[in-house]
mmCIF file of C-alpha atoms in Angstrom:
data_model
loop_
_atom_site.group_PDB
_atom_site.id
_atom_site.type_symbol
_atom_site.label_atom_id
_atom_site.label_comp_id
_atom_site.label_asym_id
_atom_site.label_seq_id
_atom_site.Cartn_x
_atom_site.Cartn_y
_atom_site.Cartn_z
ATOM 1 C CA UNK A 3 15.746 32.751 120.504
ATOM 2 C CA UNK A 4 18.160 34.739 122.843
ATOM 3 C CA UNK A 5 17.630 38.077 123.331
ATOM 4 C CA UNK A 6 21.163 39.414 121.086
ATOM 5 C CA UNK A 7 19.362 37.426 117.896
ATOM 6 C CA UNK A 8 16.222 39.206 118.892
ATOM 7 C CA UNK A 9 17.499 42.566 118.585
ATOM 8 C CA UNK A 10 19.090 42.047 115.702
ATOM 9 C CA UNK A 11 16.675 40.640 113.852
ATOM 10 C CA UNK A 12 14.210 43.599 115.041
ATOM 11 C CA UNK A 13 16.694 46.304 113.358
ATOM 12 C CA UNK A 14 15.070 45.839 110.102
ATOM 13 C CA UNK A 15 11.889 47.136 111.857
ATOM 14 C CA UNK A 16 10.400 50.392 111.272
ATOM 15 C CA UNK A 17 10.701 52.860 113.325
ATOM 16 C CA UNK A 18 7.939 55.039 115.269
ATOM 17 C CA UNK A 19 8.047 58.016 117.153
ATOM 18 C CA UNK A 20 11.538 59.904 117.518
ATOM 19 C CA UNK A 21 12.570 57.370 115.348
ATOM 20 C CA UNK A 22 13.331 54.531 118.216
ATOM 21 C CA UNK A 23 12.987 51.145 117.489
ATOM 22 C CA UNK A 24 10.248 49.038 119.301
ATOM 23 C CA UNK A 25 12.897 47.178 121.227
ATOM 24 C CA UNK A 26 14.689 50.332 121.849
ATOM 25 C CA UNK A 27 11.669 52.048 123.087
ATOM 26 C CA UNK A 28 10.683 49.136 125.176
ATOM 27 C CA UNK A 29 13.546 50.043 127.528
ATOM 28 C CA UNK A 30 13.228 53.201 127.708
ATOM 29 C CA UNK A 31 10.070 52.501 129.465
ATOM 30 C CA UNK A 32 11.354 51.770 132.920
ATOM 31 C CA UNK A 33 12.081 54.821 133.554
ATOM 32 C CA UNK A 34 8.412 55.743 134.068
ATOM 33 C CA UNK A 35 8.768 53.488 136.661
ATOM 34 C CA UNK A 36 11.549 55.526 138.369
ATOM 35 C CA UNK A 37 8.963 58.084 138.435
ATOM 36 C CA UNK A 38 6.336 56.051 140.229
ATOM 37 C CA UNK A 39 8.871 55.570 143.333
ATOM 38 C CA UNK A 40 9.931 58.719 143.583
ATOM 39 C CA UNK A 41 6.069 59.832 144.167
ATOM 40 C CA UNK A 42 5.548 57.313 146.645
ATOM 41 C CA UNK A 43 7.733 54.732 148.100
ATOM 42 C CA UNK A 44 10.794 56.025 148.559
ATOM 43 C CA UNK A 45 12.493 55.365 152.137
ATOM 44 C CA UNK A 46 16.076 56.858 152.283
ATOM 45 C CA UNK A 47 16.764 60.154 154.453
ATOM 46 C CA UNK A 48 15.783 63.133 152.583
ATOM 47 C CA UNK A 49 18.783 65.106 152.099
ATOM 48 C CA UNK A 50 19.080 69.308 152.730
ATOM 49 C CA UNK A 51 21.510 69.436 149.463
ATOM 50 C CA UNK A 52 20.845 68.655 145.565
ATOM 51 C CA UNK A 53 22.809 65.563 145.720
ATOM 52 C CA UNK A 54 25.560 64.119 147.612
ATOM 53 C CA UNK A 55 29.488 64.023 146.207
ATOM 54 C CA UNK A 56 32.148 61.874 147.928
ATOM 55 C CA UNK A 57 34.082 63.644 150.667
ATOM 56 C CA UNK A 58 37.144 65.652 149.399
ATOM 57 C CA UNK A 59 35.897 65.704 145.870
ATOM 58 C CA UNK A 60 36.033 69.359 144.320
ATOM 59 C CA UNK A 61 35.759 68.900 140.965
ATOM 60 C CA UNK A 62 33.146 66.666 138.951
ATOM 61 C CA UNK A 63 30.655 67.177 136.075
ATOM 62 C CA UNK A 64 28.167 64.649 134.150
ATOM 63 C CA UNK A 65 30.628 61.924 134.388
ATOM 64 C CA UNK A 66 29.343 61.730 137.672
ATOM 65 C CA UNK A 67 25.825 61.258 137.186
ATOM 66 C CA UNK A 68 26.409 58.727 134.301
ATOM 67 C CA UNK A 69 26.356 55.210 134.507
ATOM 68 C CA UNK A 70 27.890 52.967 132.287
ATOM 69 C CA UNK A 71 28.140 49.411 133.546
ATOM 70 C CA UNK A 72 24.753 48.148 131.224
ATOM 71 C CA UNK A 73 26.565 49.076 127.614
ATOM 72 C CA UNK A 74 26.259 46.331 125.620
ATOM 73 C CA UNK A 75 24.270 44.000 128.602
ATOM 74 C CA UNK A 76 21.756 43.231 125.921
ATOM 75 C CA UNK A 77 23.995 42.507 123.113
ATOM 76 C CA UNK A 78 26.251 39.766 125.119
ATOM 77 C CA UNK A 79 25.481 36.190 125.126
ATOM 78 C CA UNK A 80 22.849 35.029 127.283
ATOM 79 C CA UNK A 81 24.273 33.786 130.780
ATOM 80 C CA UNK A 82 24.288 29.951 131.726
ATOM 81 C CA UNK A 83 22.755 30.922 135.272
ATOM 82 C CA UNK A 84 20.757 33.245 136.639
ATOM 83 C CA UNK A 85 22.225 36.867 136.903
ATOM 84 C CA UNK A 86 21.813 40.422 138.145
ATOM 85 C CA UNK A 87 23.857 43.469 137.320
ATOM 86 C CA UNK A 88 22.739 46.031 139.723
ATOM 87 C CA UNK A 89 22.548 49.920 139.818
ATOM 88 C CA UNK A 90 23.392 50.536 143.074
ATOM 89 C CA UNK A 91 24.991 52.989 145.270
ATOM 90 C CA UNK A 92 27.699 50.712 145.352
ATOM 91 C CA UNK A 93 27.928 50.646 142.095
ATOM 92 C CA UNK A 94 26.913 54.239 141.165
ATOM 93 C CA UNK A 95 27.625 56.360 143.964
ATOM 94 C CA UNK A 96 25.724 59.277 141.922
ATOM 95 C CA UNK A 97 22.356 57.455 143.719
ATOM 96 C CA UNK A 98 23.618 58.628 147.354
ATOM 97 C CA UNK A 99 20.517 60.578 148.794
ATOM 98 C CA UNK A 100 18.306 60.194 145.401
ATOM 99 C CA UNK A 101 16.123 57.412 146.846
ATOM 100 C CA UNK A 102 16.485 55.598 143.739
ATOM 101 C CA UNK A 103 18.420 52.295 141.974
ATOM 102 C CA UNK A 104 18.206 49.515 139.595
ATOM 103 C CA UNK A 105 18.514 46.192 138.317
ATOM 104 C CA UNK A 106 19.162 44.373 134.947
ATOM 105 C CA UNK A 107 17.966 40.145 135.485
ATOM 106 C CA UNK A 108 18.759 37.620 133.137
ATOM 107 C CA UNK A 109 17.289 34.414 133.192
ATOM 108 C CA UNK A 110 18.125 31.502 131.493
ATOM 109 C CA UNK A 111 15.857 28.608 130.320
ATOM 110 C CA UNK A 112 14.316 27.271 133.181
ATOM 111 C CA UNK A 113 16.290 29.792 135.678
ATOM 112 C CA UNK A 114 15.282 30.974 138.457
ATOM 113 C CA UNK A 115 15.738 33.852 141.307
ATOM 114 C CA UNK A 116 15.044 32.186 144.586
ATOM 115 C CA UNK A 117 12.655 33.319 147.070
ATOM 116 C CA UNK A 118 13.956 36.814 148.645
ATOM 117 C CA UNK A 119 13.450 40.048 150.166
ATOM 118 C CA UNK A 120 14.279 44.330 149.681
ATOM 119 C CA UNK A 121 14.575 45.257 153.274
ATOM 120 C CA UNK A 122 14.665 48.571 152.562
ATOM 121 C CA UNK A 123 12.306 48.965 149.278
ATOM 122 C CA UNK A 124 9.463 47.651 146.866
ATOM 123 C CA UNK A 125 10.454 46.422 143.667
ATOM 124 C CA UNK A 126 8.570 47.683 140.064
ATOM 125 C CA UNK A 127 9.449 44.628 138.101
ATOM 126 C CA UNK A 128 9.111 45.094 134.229
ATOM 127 C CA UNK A 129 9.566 42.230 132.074
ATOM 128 C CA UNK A 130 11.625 42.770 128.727
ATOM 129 C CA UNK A 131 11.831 39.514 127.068
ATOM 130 C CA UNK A 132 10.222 35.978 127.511
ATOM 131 C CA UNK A 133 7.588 35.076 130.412
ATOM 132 C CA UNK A 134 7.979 34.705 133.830
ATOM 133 C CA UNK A 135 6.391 32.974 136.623
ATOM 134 C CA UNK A 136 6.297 35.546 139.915
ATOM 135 C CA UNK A 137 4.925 35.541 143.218
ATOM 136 C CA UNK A 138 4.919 36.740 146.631
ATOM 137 C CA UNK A 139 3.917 35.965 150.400
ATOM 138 C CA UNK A 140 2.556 38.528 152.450
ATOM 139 C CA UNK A 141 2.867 38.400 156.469
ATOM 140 C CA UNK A 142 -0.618 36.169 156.615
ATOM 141 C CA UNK A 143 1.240 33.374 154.555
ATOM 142 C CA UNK A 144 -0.968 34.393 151.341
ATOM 143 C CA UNK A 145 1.047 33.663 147.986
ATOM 144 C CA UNK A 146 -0.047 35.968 145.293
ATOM 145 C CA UNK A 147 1.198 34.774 141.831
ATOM 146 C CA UNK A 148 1.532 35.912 138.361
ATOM 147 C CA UNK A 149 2.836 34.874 134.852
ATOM 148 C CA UNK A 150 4.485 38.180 133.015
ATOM 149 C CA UNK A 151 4.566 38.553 129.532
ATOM 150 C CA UNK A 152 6.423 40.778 127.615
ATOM 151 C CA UNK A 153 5.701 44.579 128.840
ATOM 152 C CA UNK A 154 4.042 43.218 131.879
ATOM 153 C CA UNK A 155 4.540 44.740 135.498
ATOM 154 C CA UNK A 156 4.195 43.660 138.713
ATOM 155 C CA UNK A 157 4.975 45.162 141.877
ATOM 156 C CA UNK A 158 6.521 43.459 144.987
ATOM 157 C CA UNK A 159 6.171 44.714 148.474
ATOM 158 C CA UNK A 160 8.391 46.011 150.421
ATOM 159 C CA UNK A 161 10.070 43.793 152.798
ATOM 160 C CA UNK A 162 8.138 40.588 151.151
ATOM 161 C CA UNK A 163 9.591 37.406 150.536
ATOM 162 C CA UNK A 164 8.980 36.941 146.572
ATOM 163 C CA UNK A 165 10.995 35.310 143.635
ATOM 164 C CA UNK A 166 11.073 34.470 139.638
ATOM 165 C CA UNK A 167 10.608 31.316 138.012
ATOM 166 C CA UNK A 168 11.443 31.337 133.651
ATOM 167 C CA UNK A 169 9.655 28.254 132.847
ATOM 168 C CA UNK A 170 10.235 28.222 128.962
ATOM 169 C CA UNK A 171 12.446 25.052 128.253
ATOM 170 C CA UNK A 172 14.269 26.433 125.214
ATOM 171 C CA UNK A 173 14.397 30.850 125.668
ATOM 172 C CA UNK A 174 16.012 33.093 128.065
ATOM 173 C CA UNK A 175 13.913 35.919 130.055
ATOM 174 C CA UNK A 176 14.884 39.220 131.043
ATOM 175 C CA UNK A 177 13.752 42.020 133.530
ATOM 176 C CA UNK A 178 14.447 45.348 134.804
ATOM 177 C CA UNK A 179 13.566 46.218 138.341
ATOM 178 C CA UNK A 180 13.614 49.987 140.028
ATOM 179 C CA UNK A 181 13.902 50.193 143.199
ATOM 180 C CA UNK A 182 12.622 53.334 145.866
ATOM 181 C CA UNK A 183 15.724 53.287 147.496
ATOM 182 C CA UNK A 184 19.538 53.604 146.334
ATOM 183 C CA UNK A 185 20.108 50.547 148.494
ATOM 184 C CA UNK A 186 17.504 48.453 148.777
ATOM 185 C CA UNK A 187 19.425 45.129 150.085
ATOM 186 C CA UNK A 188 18.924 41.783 149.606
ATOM 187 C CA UNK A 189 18.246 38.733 151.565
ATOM 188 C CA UNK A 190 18.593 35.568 149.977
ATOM 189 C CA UNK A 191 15.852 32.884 152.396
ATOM 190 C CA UNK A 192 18.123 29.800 151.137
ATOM 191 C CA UNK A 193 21.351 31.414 151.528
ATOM 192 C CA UNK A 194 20.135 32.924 155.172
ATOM 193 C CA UNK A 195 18.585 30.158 156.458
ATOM 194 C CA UNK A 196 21.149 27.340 155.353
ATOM 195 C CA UNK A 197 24.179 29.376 155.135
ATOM 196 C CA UNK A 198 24.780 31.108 157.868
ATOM 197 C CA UNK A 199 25.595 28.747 160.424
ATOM 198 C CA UNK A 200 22.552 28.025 162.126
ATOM 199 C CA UNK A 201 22.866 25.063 163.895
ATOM 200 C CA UNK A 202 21.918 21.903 161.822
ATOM 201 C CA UNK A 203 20.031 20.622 165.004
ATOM 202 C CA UNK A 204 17.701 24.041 165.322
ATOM 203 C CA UNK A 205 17.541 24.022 161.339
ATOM 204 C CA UNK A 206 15.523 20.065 161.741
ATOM 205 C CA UNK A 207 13.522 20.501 164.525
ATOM 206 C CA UNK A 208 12.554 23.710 162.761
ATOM 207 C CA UNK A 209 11.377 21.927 159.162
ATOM 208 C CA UNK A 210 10.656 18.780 161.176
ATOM 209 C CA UNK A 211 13.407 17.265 159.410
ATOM 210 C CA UNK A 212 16.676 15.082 160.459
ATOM 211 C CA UNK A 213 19.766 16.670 160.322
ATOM 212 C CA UNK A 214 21.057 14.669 157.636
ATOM 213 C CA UNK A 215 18.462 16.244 155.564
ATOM 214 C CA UNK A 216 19.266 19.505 156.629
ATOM 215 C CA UNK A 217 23.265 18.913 155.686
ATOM 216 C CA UNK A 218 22.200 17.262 152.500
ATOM 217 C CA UNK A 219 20.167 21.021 151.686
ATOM 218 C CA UNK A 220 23.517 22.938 152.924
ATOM 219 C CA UNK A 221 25.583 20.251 150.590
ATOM 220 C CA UNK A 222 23.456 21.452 147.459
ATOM 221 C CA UNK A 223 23.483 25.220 148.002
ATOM 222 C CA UNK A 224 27.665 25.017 148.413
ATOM 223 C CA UNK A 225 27.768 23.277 145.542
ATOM 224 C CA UNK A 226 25.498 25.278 143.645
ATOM 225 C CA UNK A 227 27.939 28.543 144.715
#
């Protein structure tokens, strides 16, 4: 079932507290997790001011601290391929100095977020919708895994190389992530090792591979782009 027809068929559903839905309600839920950062892992500069504005602005008001890029994220049709719509300083320059930002992650059947790292920030991962295979490797080569279900949450260290596997065959998955930073960055391990033009030679003897190998891998991720 995709997660549109879920939501529909969950508005015949009573309601329970302030009169939320239980889907609705489930998403307000991450932002408990905003709290968590701000109380302890946020790394960004502490600022001397409320909040930042962009230079030469003079006049603003709540515009400014709204965000409105996820309207309707839920109700679209599920992506083909993995996605992720951030909440970013880039993308919400409100976040400048507030140690904070987010993400929305859709994955289809069988998709997958490959193995990656926050420079700059843990991730609170909270799963949505569907199940999810997740893991990460700390700097003694230890993998700790997980499979999330619905309302789960998992926590990824900052600066750890981690990913997300959706191994249903037939549903999509989604997430939200918070992050302790309002950039926390991302670095891809296939796109950095393979795609930057590291020299195919230093890239075998490396993996104790062949080159051809090696250009065969780089072959596959182009493609793949």
């Amino acid at each position: 079932m995709s997660y549109k027809s879920y939501l529909e068929s969950r508005k015949t559903t009573s309601t329970i507290n302030n009169g939320l839905s239980l889907p609705q309600t489930s998403l307000l839920l991450p932002f408990g997790c905003i709290c968590h950062l701000l109380a302890g892992t946020a790394s960004d500069p502490d600022i001397l001011t409320d909040f930042i504005v962009p230079q030469n602005s003079t006049t603003f008001d709540g515009n400014f601290f709204t965000f409105t890029g996820l309207r309707g994220i839920f109700y679209g049709p599920d992506p083909t391929n993995f996605k992720v719509t951030k909440v970013s300083i880039a993308d919400f320059p409100a976040l400048n100095g507030q140690s904070v930002s987010y993400a929305v992650l859709q994955y289809p059947a069988g998709g997958v977020n490959p193995p990656h790292t926050h420079p700059r920030s843990a991730e609170l991962f909270f799963v949505v919708y569907g199940s999810l295979e997740v893991g990460f490797v700390d700097t003694t080569n230890k993998l700790y895994a997980q499979t999330l279900q619905l309302g789960d949450i998992f926590v990824f260290p900052k600066g750890l190389v981690h990913y997300q596997y959706n191994a249903d065959p037939k549903d999509p998955a989604i997430a939200i992530s918070a992050f302790g930073s309002a950039n926390a960055g991302t670095v891809s391990v296939p796109a950095t090792v393979f795609a930057t033009g590291i020299d195919d030679a230093i890239l075998a003897k490396s993996f104790k591979t062949d080159v051809a190998t090696i250009q065969k891998i780089k072959a596959g991720l182009a493609t793949k782009a």
